[in-house]
Short mmCIF file of C-alpha atoms and ligand atoms in Angstrom, two decimals:
data_model
loop_
_atom_site.label_atom_id
_atom_site.label_comp_id
_atom_site.label_asym_id
_atom_site.label_seq_id
_atom_site.Cartn_x
_atom_site.Cartn_y
_atom_site.Cartn_z
CA UNK A 1 97.94 109.48 32.74
CA UNK A 2 94.59 110.92 31.77
CA UNK A 3 91.92 110.27 34.35
CA UNK A 4 88.77 108.45 33.32
CA UNK A 5 85.81 110.45 34.62
CA UNK A 6 82.98 108.61 32.90
CA UNK A 7 82.58 105.27 31.13
CA UNK A 8 79.93 103.54 29.11
CA UNK A 9 79.40 99.99 30.38
CA UNK A 10 77.76 97.02 28.66
CA UNK A 11 76.47 93.88 30.39
CA UNK A 12 75.09 90.98 28.32
CA UNK A 13 76.33 87.92 30.21
CA UNK A 14 72.96 86.18 30.55
CA UNK A 15 69.48 87.34 29.55
CA UNK A 16 69.48 91.04 30.54
CA UNK A 17 70.75 93.63 28.06
CA UNK A 18 72.04 96.42 30.27
CA UNK A 19 73.92 99.65 29.54
CA UNK A 20 75.08 102.34 31.98
CA UNK A 21 77.04 105.55 32.29
CA UNK A 22 79.12 105.48 35.47
CA UNK A 23 81.48 108.05 36.99
CA UNK A 24 84.71 107.34 38.82
CA UNK A 25 83.11 107.88 42.26
CA UNK A 26 80.47 105.23 41.52
CA UNK A 27 77.78 107.74 40.55
CA UNK A 28 75.36 106.16 38.08
CA UNK A 29 74.44 108.83 35.55
CA UNK A 30 72.20 106.54 33.49
CA UNK A 31 71.17 102.88 33.55
CA UNK A 32 68.82 101.04 31.25
CA UNK A 33 68.18 97.31 31.24
CA UNK A 34 66.01 95.40 28.80
CA UNK A 35 64.77 92.15 30.23
CA UNK A 36 63.86 89.11 28.17
CA UNK A 37 61.58 87.32 30.64
CA UNK A 38 58.66 87.14 28.19
CA UNK A 39 60.82 85.36 25.62
CA UNK A 40 62.11 82.71 28.04
CA UNK A 41 58.94 82.17 30.09
CA UNK A 42 57.42 79.54 27.75
CA UNK A 43 60.56 77.42 28.27
CA UNK A 44 60.69 77.78 32.08
CA UNK A 45 64.29 79.02 32.01
CA UNK A 46 66.83 81.01 29.99
CA UNK A 47 67.42 79.56 26.52
CA UNK A 48 71.00 80.59 25.59
CA UNK A 49 70.39 80.83 21.85
CA UNK A 50 67.36 83.08 22.32
CA UNK A 51 69.25 85.26 24.83
CA UNK A 52 72.16 85.86 22.44
CA UNK A 53 69.93 86.59 19.47
CA UNK A 54 67.88 89.09 21.44
CA UNK A 55 70.95 90.97 22.71
CA UNK A 56 71.84 91.48 19.04
CA UNK A 57 68.46 93.07 18.41
CA UNK A 58 68.26 95.41 21.38
CA UNK A 59 71.80 96.35 22.43
CA UNK A 60 72.48 99.22 20.00
CA UNK A 61 69.11 100.95 20.59
CA UNK A 62 69.69 100.73 24.38
CA UNK A 63 73.20 102.20 23.97
CA UNK A 64 71.76 105.05 21.86
CA UNK A 65 69.18 105.89 24.52
CA UNK A 66 71.68 105.77 27.39
CA UNK A 67 74.22 107.95 25.56
CA UNK A 68 71.34 110.31 24.73
CA UNK A 69 70.79 110.84 28.49
CA UNK A 70 74.26 112.35 28.83
CA UNK A 71 74.33 116.12 28.12
CA UNK A 72 77.61 115.83 26.22
CA UNK A 73 76.82 112.53 24.45
CA UNK A 74 79.81 110.50 23.22
CA UNK A 75 82.12 113.49 23.78
CA UNK A 76 81.79 113.06 27.56
CA UNK A 77 82.64 109.35 27.57
CA UNK A 78 86.30 108.52 28.33
CA UNK A 79 86.25 104.72 28.02
CA UNK A 80 84.24 101.54 27.52
CA UNK A 81 83.70 98.62 29.89
CA UNK A 82 82.19 95.24 29.04
CA UNK A 83 81.50 91.97 30.85
CA UNK A 84 83.59 89.26 29.20
CA UNK A 85 83.20 86.43 31.75
CA UNK A 86 81.57 84.35 33.20
CA UNK A 87 78.29 83.81 31.38
CA UNK A 88 76.62 82.38 28.30
CA UNK A 89 79.17 82.57 25.50
CA UNK A 90 76.68 83.60 22.82
CA UNK A 91 75.41 86.42 25.07
CA UNK A 92 78.86 87.63 26.16
CA UNK A 93 79.99 87.73 22.53
CA UNK A 94 77.36 90.31 21.58
CA UNK A 95 78.50 92.72 24.30
CA UNK A 96 82.21 92.19 23.74
CA UNK A 97 82.12 92.55 19.96
CA UNK A 98 79.97 95.68 20.30
CA UNK A 99 82.37 97.22 22.85
CA UNK A 100 85.35 96.49 20.59
CA UNK A 101 83.60 98.05 17.59
CA UNK A 102 82.65 101.18 19.57
CA UNK A 103 86.21 101.39 20.88
CA UNK A 104 87.50 101.53 17.29
CA UNK A 105 84.74 103.82 16.03
CA UNK A 106 85.12 106.40 18.83
CA UNK A 107 88.83 105.80 19.51
CA UNK A 108 88.19 104.93 23.17
CA UNK A 109 90.16 102.56 25.45
CA UNK A 110 88.17 99.64 26.81
CA UNK A 111 88.47 96.99 29.49
CA UNK A 112 86.82 93.58 29.97
CA UNK A 113 85.40 92.90 33.43
CA UNK A 114 84.46 89.80 35.40
CA UNK A 115 80.71 89.78 36.09
CA UNK A 116 81.24 88.56 39.66
CA UNK A 117 83.54 91.45 40.45
CA UNK A 118 80.69 93.66 39.33
CA UNK A 119 78.30 92.09 41.85
CA UNK A 120 80.96 92.51 44.57
CA UNK A 121 81.20 96.27 43.89
CA UNK A 122 77.45 96.88 43.51
CA UNK A 123 76.89 98.18 47.09
CA UNK A 124 79.31 101.05 46.41
CA UNK A 125 77.31 102.53 43.52
CA UNK A 126 75.42 105.74 44.20
CA UNK A 127 72.59 107.73 42.66
CA UNK A 128 69.91 110.24 43.65
CA UNK A 129 68.06 107.65 45.74
CA UNK A 130 70.90 105.51 47.07
CA UNK A 131 74.14 106.13 48.94
CA UNK A 132 76.28 103.33 50.43
CA UNK A 133 75.50 103.11 54.14
CA UNK A 134 79.17 102.85 55.15
CA UNK A 135 82.45 104.22 53.82
CA UNK A 136 84.92 101.35 54.20
CA UNK A 137 87.73 102.94 52.21
CA UNK A 138 90.21 100.17 51.34
CA UNK A 139 89.32 97.94 54.27
CA UNK A 140 88.64 94.23 53.53
CA UNK A 141 85.13 92.82 53.60
CA UNK A 142 83.32 89.53 53.10
CA UNK A 143 81.03 89.23 50.08
CA UNK A 144 78.27 86.70 49.53
CA UNK A 145 77.56 86.63 45.79
CA UNK A 146 74.32 84.76 45.38
CA UNK A 147 72.57 84.60 42.04
CA UNK A 148 71.22 82.22 39.41
CA UNK A 149 74.74 81.13 38.49
CA UNK A 150 76.74 81.61 41.71
CA UNK A 151 76.69 81.09 45.43
CA UNK A 152 80.14 82.01 46.65
CA UNK A 153 81.66 83.61 49.72
CA UNK A 154 84.62 85.87 49.04
CA UNK A 155 87.06 87.73 51.18
CA UNK A 156 87.65 90.93 49.21
CA UNK A 157 91.02 92.36 50.20
CA UNK A 158 90.87 95.09 47.57
CA UNK A 159 89.69 95.41 43.95
CA UNK A 160 91.16 92.40 42.13
CA UNK A 161 92.35 90.55 45.26
CA UNK A 162 89.91 87.89 46.30
CA UNK A 163 89.91 84.70 48.29
CA UNK A 164 87.12 82.17 47.95
CA UNK A 165 86.03 81.08 51.44
CA UNK A 166 83.27 78.76 50.26
CA UNK A 167 81.18 78.00 47.21
CA UNK A 168 78.41 75.75 45.99
CA UNK A 169 79.37 72.22 45.08
CA UNK A 170 76.30 71.82 42.85
CA UNK A 171 73.42 74.24 42.19
CA UNK A 172 73.41 77.98 42.87
CA UNK A 173 70.78 79.31 45.29
CA UNK A 174 68.98 81.23 42.52
CA UNK A 175 68.92 78.06 40.44
CA UNK A 176 67.26 76.28 43.37
CA UNK A 177 64.61 79.03 43.46
CA UNK A 178 64.04 78.74 39.73
CA UNK A 179 63.76 74.93 39.94
CA UNK A 180 61.36 75.16 42.89
CA UNK A 181 59.18 77.50 40.84
CA UNK A 182 59.26 75.15 37.86
CA UNK A 183 58.39 72.05 39.95
CA UNK A 184 55.50 73.76 41.70
CA UNK A 185 54.14 75.44 38.59
CA UNK A 186 54.93 78.99 39.78
CA UNK A 187 56.58 79.76 36.44
CA UNK A 188 59.49 81.92 35.34
CA UNK A 189 61.35 83.84 36.65
CA UNK A 190 61.19 81.91 39.89
CA UNK A 191 62.85 83.92 42.65
CA UNK A 192 60.41 86.80 42.99
CA UNK A 193 57.34 84.55 42.77
CA UNK A 194 58.59 82.05 45.35
CA UNK A 195 59.58 84.93 47.65
CA UNK A 196 56.07 86.39 47.40
CA UNK A 197 54.38 83.06 48.20
CA UNK A 198 56.82 82.44 51.06
CA UNK A 199 55.87 85.71 52.74
CA UNK A 200 52.32 84.40 53.08
CA UNK A 201 53.22 80.88 54.21
CA UNK A 202 54.21 78.91 57.31
CA UNK A 203 57.95 78.20 57.24
CA UNK A 204 57.56 75.35 59.73
CA UNK A 205 55.02 73.44 57.65
CA UNK A 206 57.51 71.11 55.93
CA UNK A 207 60.95 69.98 56.95
CA UNK A 208 63.55 70.18 54.21
CA UNK A 209 67.27 69.31 54.64
CA UNK A 210 70.13 71.73 55.26
CA UNK A 211 73.22 70.41 53.51
CA UNK A 212 76.85 70.75 54.65
CA UNK A 213 75.70 72.08 58.00
CA UNK A 214 78.59 70.58 59.99
CA UNK A 215 80.74 72.99 61.98
CA UNK A 216 83.19 75.13 60.03
CA UNK A 217 81.88 74.16 56.60
CA UNK A 218 81.45 77.23 54.38
CA UNK A 219 80.41 75.47 51.18
CA UNK A 220 76.87 75.16 49.88
CA UNK A 221 74.81 72.39 48.31
CA UNK A 222 71.24 72.75 47.10
CA UNK A 223 70.70 69.56 45.10
CA UNK A 224 69.46 67.56 48.13
CA UNK A 225 66.97 70.32 48.91
CA UNK A 226 65.75 70.21 45.32
CA UNK A 227 65.21 66.43 45.52
CA UNK A 228 63.43 66.73 48.88
CA UNK A 229 61.06 69.37 47.46
CA UNK A 230 60.51 67.24 44.36
CA UNK A 231 59.61 64.17 46.46
CA UNK A 232 57.25 66.23 48.61
CA UNK A 233 55.55 67.86 45.62
CA UNK A 234 55.16 64.57 43.74
CA UNK A 235 53.54 62.96 46.77
CA UNK A 236 50.80 65.61 46.84
CA UNK A 237 47.66 65.66 44.71
CA UNK A 238 47.58 68.76 42.49
CA UNK A 239 44.76 70.40 44.44
CA UNK A 240 46.67 70.07 47.72
CA UNK A 241 49.89 71.28 46.12
CA UNK A 242 48.12 74.43 44.96
CA UNK A 243 46.47 74.95 48.35
CA UNK A 244 49.74 74.55 50.21
CA UNK A 245 52.01 76.44 47.79
CA UNK A 246 52.66 79.26 50.28
CA UNK A 247 53.68 76.81 53.02
CA UNK A 248 55.89 74.87 50.60
CA UNK A 249 57.56 78.10 49.47
CA UNK A 250 58.03 79.39 53.03
CA UNK A 251 59.56 76.08 54.21
CA UNK A 252 61.90 76.01 51.20
CA UNK A 253 62.90 79.66 51.64
CA UNK A 254 63.60 79.17 55.34
CA UNK A 255 66.18 76.48 54.55
CA UNK A 256 67.88 78.52 51.81
CA UNK A 257 68.10 81.66 53.95
CA UNK A 258 69.16 79.73 57.10
CA UNK A 259 72.02 78.20 55.12
CA UNK A 260 73.10 81.42 53.39
CA UNK A 261 73.15 83.38 56.65
CA UNK A 262 74.85 80.70 58.69
CA UNK A 263 77.67 80.35 56.13
CA UNK A 264 78.00 84.12 55.87
CA UNK A 265 78.38 84.32 59.66
CA UNK A 266 81.05 81.61 59.57
CA UNK A 267 82.92 83.43 56.80
CA UNK A 268 82.85 86.75 58.68
CA UNK A 269 84.20 84.99 61.76
CA UNK A 270 86.88 83.12 59.81
CA UNK A 271 88.02 86.28 58.00
CA UNK A 272 88.03 88.30 61.22
CA UNK A 273 86.30 91.31 59.65
CA UNK A 274 83.15 93.12 60.73
CA UNK A 275 82.06 94.15 57.23
CA UNK A 276 79.95 92.15 54.78
CA UNK A 277 77.95 92.61 51.62
CA UNK A 278 75.22 90.48 50.10
CA UNK A 279 74.93 90.83 46.36
CA UNK A 280 73.54 89.10 43.23
CA UNK A 281 69.95 88.43 42.19
CA UNK A 282 69.00 86.42 45.30
CA UNK A 283 70.02 89.33 47.54
CA UNK A 284 66.71 90.85 46.40
CA UNK A 285 65.06 88.21 48.63
CA UNK A 286 62.89 89.71 51.36
CA UNK A 287 63.76 87.18 54.09
CA UNK A 288 67.49 87.31 53.36
CA UNK A 289 67.41 91.11 53.60
CA UNK A 290 65.36 91.29 56.78
CA UNK A 291 67.26 88.60 58.62
CA UNK A 292 70.72 89.82 57.59
CA UNK A 293 69.83 93.34 58.70
CA UNK A 294 68.72 91.99 62.06
CA UNK A 295 71.90 89.99 62.40
CA UNK A 296 73.95 93.08 61.58
CA UNK A 297 72.20 95.07 64.32
CA UNK A 298 72.69 92.29 66.87
CA UNK A 299 76.30 91.43 66.03
CA UNK A 300 77.73 94.84 65.14
CA UNK A 301 78.73 93.56 61.68
CA UNK A 302 78.26 96.32 59.10
CA UNK A 303 76.16 94.78 56.33
CA UNK A 304 75.31 96.30 52.98
CA UNK A 305 72.99 94.93 50.33
CA UNK A 306 72.52 97.11 47.25
CA UNK A 307 69.03 98.27 46.19
CA UNK A 308 67.16 95.91 43.90
CA UNK A 309 68.18 97.68 40.66
CA UNK A 310 71.85 97.01 41.52
CA UNK A 311 71.29 93.46 42.93
CA UNK A 312 70.19 91.80 39.74
CA UNK A 313 72.36 91.89 36.63
CA UNK A 314 73.09 95.46 35.58
CA UNK A 315 75.75 97.38 33.69
CA UNK A 316 76.31 99.99 36.42
CA UNK A 317 78.23 97.56 38.65
CA UNK A 318 80.32 96.50 35.64
CA UNK A 319 81.09 100.13 34.82
CA UNK A 320 82.25 100.86 38.36
CA UNK A 321 84.74 97.97 38.33
CA UNK A 322 85.91 98.96 34.85
CA UNK A 323 86.48 102.66 35.56
CA UNK A 324 88.60 101.77 38.59
CA UNK A 325 90.63 99.35 36.47
CA UNK A 326 91.06 101.92 33.68
CA UNK A 327 92.21 104.49 36.23
CA UNK A 328 94.71 101.90 37.52
CA UNK A 329 96.17 101.80 34.00
CA UNK A 330 94.56 98.56 32.81
CA UNK A 331 93.43 98.17 29.19
CA UNK A 332 92.09 95.22 27.19
CA UNK A 333 93.31 94.37 23.72
CA UNK A 334 91.02 93.95 20.75
CA UNK A 335 91.83 90.22 20.97
CA UNK A 336 89.96 89.95 24.32
CA UNK A 337 88.02 86.66 24.49
CA UNK A 338 84.83 85.53 26.23
CA UNK A 339 84.73 82.69 28.78
CA UNK A 340 81.94 80.75 30.47
CA UNK A 341 83.92 80.30 33.74
CA UNK A 342 84.71 82.97 36.30
CA UNK A 343 88.43 82.20 35.87
CA UNK A 344 90.38 85.19 37.09
CA UNK A 345 89.06 84.85 40.62
CA UNK A 346 91.42 82.31 42.20
CA UNK A 347 89.73 79.38 43.92
CA UNK A 348 91.12 78.66 47.37
CA UNK A 349 88.82 76.78 49.66
CA UNK A 350 89.17 76.69 53.42
CA UNK A 351 86.40 74.22 54.05
CA UNK A 352 86.16 70.88 52.35
CA UNK A 353 82.71 70.02 51.12
O1 KG4 B 401 72.26 88.17 39.49
P1 KG4 B 401 71.12 87.71 38.64
O2 KG4 B 401 70.21 88.78 38.09
O3 KG4 B 401 71.64 86.87 37.43
C1 KG4 B 401 72.66 85.92 37.53
O4 KG4 B 401 73.83 86.31 37.40
O5 KG4 B 401 72.27 84.76 37.78
O6 KG4 B 401 70.28 86.67 39.50
C2 KG4 B 401 69.13 86.04 39.01
C3 KG4 B 401 68.65 85.04 40.04
C4 KG4 B 401 67.51 84.15 39.54
O7 KG4 B 401 67.84 82.81 39.82
C5 KG4 B 401 66.30 84.62 40.33
O8 KG4 B 401 65.36 83.59 40.57
C6 KG4 B 401 66.94 85.08 41.62
O9 KG4 B 401 68.14 85.72 41.21
N1 KG4 B 401 66.10 86.05 42.35
C7 KG4 B 401 65.58 85.82 43.59
C8 KG4 B 401 64.78 86.95 43.91
N2 KG4 B 401 64.84 87.82 42.87
C9 KG4 B 401 65.65 87.26 41.92
N3 KG4 B 401 65.72 84.77 44.41
C10 KG4 B 401 65.08 84.82 45.60
N4 KG4 B 401 64.28 85.85 45.98
C11 KG4 B 401 64.11 86.93 45.18
N5 KG4 B 401 63.33 87.94 45.56
ZN1 ZN B 402 74.68 88.12 38.01
#
């Protein structure tokens, strides 16, 4: 079987149009992402219809530029990889239909990839400025995938073999950040702005609830936190709310990070492994990074969190999953569909929430 040395990967599951060239050892030869924040900002969140329409406008030019960065152009590309689930259907469709068309036009095999699997492989990408800190080979590890759409703890046994140890029963952590930003007038996108305010605030200023804290529970819930913040914000005159925004953000962030880290610790203990990754958009969070690093040093758990460009949605992580699958002999048919749910990752919960 011919080996796949380099693939072109396409990621359009939400509002970022991202294209990458990735080699079989995880080396990212090129990555370009076009973000749509300016288009969604007036609405305070991602508008699916706008996201899909904009992917249609920008995807082919981004592909052209990325292929142009490769010395041998299309001739050096052995296969195509595309995110086909989970995500916004109208957004996924643009990427999948484009990948199918390119597969026919250039006579290249292609494979559809689960977006979450991409996040779980992101720490293993490499480029001129980043190398994974540890080489775990095929050893199992725990993964906390925490983004705008997901907050899930996985035990990753190997590529394609996952167990869900815990997940959110309502909102995702990133969603909570985005809602906090909307309620307090910080705007869109929320995570980075709240994080910045939190760094300048007093995390003990307000007391917000930690849900599902009881022993052994590895699930998450952020809807109670959202309501508590809402009640607090509504009880404050606008002037005071603006004056205390840093303290509000710091108190909110403390609860989110306390919960994420505590559940991650429980999952590592339950799985009996000393390796963990934190991935997804929220893993860009400054407090989550600092505190998880500290915990790793204290506990001897090897922790990796990818650099920011590989934390948030990007095609490089999708390409790395896809090239491994192609080299394992997997191919998608031209009938491949798109799905809003994560699907192929089996749900098995240890803890009841
Ligand atoms: O993985 P991602 O790019 O897209 C999804 O698959 O959802 O994650 C985006 C999410 C958003 O909710 C955003 O507010 C959050 O990640 N985020 C952050 C930070 N940067 C991005 N949340 C907390 N702190 C940050 N620094
Ligand atoms: Zn994502």
